[in-house]
mmCIF file of C-alpha atoms in Angstrom:
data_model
loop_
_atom_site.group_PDB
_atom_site.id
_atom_site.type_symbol
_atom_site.label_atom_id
_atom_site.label_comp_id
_atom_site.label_asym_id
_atom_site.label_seq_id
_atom_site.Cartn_x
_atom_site.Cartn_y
_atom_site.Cartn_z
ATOM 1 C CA UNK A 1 -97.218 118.587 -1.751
ATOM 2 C CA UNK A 2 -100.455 121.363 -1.499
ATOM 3 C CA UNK A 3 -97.514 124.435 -0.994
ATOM 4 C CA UNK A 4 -96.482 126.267 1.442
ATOM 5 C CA UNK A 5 -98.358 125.765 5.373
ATOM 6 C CA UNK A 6 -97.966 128.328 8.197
ATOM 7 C CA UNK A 7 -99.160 128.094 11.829
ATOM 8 C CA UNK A 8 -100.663 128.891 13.120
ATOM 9 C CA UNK A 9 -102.936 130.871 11.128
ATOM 10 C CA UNK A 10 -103.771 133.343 13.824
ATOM 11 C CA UNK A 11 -102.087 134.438 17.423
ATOM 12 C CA UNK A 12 -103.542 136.954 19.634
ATOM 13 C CA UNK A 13 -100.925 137.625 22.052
ATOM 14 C CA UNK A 14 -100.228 140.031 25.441
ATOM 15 C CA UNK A 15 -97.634 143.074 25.138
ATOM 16 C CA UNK A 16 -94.439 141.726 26.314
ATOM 17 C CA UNK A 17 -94.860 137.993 25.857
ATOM 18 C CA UNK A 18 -92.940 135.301 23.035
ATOM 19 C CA UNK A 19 -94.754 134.164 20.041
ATOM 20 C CA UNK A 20 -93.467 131.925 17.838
ATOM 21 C CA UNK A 21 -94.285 130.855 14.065
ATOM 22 C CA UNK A 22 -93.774 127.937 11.919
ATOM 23 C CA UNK A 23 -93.368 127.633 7.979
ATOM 24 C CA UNK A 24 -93.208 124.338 6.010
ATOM 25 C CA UNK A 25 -92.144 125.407 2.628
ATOM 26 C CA UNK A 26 -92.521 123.307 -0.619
ATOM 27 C CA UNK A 27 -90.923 120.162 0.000
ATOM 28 C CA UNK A 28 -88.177 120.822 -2.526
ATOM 29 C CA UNK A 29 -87.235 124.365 -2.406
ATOM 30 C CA UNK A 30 -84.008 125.453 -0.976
ATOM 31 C CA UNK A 31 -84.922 129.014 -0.156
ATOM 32 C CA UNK A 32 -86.838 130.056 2.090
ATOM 33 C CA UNK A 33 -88.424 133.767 3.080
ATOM 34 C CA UNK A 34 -90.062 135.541 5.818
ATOM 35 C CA UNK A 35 -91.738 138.919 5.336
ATOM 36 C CA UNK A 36 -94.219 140.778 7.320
ATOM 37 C CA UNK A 37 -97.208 142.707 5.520
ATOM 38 C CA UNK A 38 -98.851 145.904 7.231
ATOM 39 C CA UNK A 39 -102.451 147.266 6.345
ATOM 40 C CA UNK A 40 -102.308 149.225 3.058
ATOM 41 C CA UNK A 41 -98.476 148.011 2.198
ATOM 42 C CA UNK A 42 -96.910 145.477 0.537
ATOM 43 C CA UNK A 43 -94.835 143.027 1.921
ATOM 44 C CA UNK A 44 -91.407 143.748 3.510
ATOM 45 C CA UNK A 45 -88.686 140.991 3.234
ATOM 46 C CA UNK A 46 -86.765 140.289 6.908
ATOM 47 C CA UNK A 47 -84.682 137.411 6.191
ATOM 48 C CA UNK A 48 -83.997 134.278 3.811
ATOM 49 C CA UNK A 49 -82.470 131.194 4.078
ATOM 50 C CA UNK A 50 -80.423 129.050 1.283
ATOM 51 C CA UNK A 51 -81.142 125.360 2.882
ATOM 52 C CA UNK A 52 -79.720 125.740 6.833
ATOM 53 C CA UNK A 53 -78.028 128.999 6.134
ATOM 54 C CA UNK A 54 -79.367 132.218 7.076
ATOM 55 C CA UNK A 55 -77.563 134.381 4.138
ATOM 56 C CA UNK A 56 -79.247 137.940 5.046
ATOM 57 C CA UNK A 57 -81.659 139.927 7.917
ATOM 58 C CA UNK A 58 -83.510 142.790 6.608
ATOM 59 C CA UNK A 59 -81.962 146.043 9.230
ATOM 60 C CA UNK A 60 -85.570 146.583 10.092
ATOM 61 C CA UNK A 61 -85.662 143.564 12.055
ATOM 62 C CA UNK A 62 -84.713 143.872 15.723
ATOM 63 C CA UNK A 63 -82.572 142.223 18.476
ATOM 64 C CA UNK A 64 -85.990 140.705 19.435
ATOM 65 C CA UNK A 65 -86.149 138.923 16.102
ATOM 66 C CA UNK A 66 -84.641 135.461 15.582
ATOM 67 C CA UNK A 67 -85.554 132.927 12.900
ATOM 68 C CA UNK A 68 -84.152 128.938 12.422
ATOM 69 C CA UNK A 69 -83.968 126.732 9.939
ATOM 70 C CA UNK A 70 -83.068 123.470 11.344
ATOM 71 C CA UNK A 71 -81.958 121.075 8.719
ATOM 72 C CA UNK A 72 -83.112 122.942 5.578
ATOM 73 C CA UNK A 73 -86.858 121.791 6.288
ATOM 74 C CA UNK A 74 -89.333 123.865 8.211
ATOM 75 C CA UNK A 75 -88.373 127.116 9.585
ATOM 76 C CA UNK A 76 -89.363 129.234 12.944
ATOM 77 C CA UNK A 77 -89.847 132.628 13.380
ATOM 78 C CA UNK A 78 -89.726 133.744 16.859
ATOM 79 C CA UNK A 79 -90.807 137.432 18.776
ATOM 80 C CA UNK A 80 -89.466 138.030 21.880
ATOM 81 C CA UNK A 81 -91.159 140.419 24.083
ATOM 82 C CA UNK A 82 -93.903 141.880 21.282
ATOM 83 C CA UNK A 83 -94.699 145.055 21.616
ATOM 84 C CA UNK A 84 -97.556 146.462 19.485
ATOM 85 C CA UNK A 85 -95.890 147.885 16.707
ATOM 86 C CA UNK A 86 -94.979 143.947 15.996
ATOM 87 C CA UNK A 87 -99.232 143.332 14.909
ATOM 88 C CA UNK A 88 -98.863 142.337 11.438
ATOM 89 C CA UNK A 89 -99.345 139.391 8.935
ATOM 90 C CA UNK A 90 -96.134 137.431 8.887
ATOM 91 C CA UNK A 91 -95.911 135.900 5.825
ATOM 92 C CA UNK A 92 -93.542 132.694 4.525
ATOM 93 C CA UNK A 93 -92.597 131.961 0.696
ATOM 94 C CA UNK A 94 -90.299 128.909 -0.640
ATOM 95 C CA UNK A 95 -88.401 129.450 -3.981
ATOM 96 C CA UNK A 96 -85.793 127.038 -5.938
ATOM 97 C CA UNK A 97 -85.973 130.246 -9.062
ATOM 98 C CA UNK A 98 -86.689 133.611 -8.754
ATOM 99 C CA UNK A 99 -90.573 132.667 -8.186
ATOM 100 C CA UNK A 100 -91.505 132.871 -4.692
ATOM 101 C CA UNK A 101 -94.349 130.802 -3.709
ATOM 102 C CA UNK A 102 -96.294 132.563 -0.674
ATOM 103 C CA UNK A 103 -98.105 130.660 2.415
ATOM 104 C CA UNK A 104 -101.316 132.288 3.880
ATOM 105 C CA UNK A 105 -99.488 133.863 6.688
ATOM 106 C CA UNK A 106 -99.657 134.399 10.075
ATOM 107 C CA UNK A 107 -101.753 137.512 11.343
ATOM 108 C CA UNK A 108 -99.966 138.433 14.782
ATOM 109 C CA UNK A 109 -102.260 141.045 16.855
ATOM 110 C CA UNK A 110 -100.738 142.230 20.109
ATOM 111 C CA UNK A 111 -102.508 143.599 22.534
ATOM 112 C CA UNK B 1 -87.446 153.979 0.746
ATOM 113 C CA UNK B 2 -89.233 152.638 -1.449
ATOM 114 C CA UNK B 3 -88.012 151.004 -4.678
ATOM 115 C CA UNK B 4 -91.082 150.195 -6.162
ATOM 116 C CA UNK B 5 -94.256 152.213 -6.237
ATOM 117 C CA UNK B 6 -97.756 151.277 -7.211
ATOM 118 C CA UNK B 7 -99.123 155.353 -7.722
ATOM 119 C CA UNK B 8 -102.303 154.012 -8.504
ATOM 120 C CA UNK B 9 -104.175 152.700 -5.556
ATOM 121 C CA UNK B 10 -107.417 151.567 -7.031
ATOM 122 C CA UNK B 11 -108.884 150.644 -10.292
ATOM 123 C CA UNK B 12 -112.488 149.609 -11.637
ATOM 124 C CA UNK B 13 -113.125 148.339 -14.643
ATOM 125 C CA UNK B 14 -116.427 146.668 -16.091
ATOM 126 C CA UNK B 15 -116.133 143.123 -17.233
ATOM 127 C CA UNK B 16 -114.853 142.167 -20.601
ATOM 128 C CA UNK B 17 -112.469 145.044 -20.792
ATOM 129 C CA UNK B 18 -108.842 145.620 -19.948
ATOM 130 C CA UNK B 19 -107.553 146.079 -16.641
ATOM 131 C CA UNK B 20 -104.060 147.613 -16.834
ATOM 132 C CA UNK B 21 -102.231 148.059 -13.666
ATOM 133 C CA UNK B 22 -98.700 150.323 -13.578
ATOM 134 C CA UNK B 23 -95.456 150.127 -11.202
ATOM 135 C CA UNK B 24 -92.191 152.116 -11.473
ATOM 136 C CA UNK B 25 -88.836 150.798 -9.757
ATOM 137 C CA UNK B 26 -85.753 153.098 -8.843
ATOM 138 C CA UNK B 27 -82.882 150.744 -8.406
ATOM 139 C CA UNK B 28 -81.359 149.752 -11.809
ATOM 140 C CA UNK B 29 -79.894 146.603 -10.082
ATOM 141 C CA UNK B 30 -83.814 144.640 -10.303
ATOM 142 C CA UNK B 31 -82.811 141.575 -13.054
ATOM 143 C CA UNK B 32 -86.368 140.502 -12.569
ATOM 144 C CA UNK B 33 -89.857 141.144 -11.909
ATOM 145 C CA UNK B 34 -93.040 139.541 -10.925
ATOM 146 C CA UNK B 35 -96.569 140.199 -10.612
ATOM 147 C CA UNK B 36 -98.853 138.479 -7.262
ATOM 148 C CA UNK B 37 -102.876 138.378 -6.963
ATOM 149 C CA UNK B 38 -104.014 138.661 -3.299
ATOM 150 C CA UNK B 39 -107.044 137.791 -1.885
ATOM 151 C CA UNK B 40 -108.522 138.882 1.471
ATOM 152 C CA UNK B 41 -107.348 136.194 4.389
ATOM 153 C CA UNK B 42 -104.633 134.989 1.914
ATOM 154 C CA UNK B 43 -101.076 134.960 0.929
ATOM 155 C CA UNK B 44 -100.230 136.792 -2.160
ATOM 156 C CA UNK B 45 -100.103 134.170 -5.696
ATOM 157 C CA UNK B 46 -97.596 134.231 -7.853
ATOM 158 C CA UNK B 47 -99.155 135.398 -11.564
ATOM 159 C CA UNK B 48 -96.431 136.026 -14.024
ATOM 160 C CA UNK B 49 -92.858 137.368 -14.127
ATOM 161 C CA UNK B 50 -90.409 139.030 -16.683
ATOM 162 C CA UNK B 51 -86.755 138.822 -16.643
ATOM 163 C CA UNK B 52 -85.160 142.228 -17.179
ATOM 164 C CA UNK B 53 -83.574 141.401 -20.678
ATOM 165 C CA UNK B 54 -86.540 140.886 -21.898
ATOM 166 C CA UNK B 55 -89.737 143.205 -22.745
ATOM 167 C CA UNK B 56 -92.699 141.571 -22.934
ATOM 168 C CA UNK B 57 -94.290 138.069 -21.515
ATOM 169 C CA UNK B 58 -97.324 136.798 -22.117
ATOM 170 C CA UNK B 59 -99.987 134.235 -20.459
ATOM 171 C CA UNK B 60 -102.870 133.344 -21.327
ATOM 172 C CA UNK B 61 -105.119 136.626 -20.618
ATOM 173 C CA UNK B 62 -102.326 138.110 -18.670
ATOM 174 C CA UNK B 63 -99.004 140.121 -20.510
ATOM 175 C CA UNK B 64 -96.411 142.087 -18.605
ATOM 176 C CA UNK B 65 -94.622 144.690 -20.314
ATOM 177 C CA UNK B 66 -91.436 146.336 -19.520
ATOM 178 C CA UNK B 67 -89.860 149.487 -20.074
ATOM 179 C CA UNK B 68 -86.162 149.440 -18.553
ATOM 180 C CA UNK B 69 -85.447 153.161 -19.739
ATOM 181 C CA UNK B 70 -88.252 154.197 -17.833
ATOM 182 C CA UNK B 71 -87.669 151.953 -15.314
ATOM 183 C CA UNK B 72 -91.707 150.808 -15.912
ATOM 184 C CA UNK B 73 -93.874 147.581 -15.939
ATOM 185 C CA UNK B 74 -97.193 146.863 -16.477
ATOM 186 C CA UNK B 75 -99.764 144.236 -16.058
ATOM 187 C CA UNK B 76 -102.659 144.161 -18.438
ATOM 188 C CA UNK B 77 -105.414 142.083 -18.245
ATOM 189 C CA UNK B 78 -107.956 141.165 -21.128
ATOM 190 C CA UNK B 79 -110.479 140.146 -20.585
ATOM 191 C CA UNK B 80 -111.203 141.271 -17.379
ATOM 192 C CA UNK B 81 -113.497 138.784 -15.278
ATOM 193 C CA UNK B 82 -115.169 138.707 -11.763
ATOM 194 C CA UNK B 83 -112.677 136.570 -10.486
ATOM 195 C CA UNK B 84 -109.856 139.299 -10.987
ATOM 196 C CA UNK B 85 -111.013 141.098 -8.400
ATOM 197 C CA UNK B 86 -108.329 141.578 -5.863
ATOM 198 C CA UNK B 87 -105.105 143.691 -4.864
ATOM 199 C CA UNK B 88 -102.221 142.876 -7.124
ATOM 200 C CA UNK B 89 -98.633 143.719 -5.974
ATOM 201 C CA UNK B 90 -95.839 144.258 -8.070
ATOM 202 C CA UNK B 91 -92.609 143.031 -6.988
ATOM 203 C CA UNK B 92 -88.614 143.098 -8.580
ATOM 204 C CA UNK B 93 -86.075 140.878 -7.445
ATOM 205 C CA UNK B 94 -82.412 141.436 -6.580
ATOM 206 C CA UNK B 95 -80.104 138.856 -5.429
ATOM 207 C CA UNK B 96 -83.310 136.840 -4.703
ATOM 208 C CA UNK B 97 -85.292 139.041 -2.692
ATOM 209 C CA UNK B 98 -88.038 140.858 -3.821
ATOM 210 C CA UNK B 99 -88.990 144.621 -3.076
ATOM 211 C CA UNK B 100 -92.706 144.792 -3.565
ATOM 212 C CA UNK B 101 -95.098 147.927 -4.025
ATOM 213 C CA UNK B 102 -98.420 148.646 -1.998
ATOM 214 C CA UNK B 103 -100.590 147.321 -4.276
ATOM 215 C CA UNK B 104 -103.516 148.185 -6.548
ATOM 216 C CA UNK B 105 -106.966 146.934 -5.759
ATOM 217 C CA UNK B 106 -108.523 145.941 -8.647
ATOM 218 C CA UNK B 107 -112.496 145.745 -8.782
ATOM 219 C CA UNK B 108 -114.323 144.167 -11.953
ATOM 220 C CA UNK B 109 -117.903 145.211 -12.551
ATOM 221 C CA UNK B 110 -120.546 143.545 -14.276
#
């Protein structure tokens, strides 16, 4: 296992269109994290799962928001209807301790 | 609001010497705290951590220091090298999810 894989690794999208985002953590973590990183900030948690469970959603993400984790495995992060604001890296970590281990992220730009 | 701040944006230092980079936390609930190296185009690395009952971990050529009355942690870095250069976030961790800083870009001259 090389670590934690996201993809993919770039998406250009239109204003008002559905992007989704898959993360394939380390094969045996049970947690798993999605945050999103803005230019000149560090990143900002927006949800974590404990195996299938989604325990807690940051209050900064929106309605539009929705994330799976299907069987503890992989997970999905999904935008509906971007809107600019949304550009950002999107970044996944995996975590059986208090050690999150990072993937290199999605950059989302919406246009 | 933000729970952890990096104050110092940038920092050069000339190869050989120490690099030491500073983060203050408000909420006295953090039990534990980590330091991440980020590259451009990449997802932040995981460097070393402290647990909050403790004051001081070392690795290799990296320590972390902190200061729970002052609600303070530090990374230093000796020697420096080349390779250092990056951004390095500080994060602290409650309940499992981490509250990070805005980082301090770190440049290493010859």
């Amino acid at each position: 296992d090389t670590g934690v894989s996201q993809d993919p690794r770039h998406k250009i999208t239109k204003r008002g269109q559905n992007v989704t985002f898959r993360c394939d953590p380390i094969s045996e973590h049970n947690r798993l994290y999605w945050y999103r990183q803005t230019l000149g900030q560090g990143p900002e948690f927006l949800t974590y799962f404990q195996n299938e469970a989604q325990l807690e959603k940051s209050r900064l993400l929106s309605d539009r928001f929705s994330a799976e984790r299907p069987k503890g495995s992989f997970s999905t992060l999904e935008i509906q209807r971007t809107e600019q604001g949304d550009s950002a890296m999107y970044l996944c970590a995996s975590s059986n301790s208090y050690e999150q281990y990072f993937g290199p992220g999605t950059r989302l730009t919406v246009t | 609001d933000q729970q952890v701040k990096q104050n110092s944006p940038s920092l050069s230092v000339q190869e050989g010497r120490i690099s030491i980079l500073n983060c203050d936390y408000t909420n006295s609930m953090f039990d534990y705290f980590l330091w991440y190296k980020k590259y451009p185009a990449e997802g932040p690395t995981f460097l070393i951590s402290i647990s909050s009952i403790k004051d001081k971990n070392e690795d290799g050529r990296f320590t972390v220091f902190l200061n729970k009355s002052a609600k303070h942690l530090s990374l230093h870095i000796v020697p420096s090298q080349p390779g250092d250069s990056a951004v390095y976030f500080c994060a602290a961790s409650y309940d499992y999810k981490l509250s990070f800083g805005a980082g301090t870009t770190v440049t290493v001259r010859a």
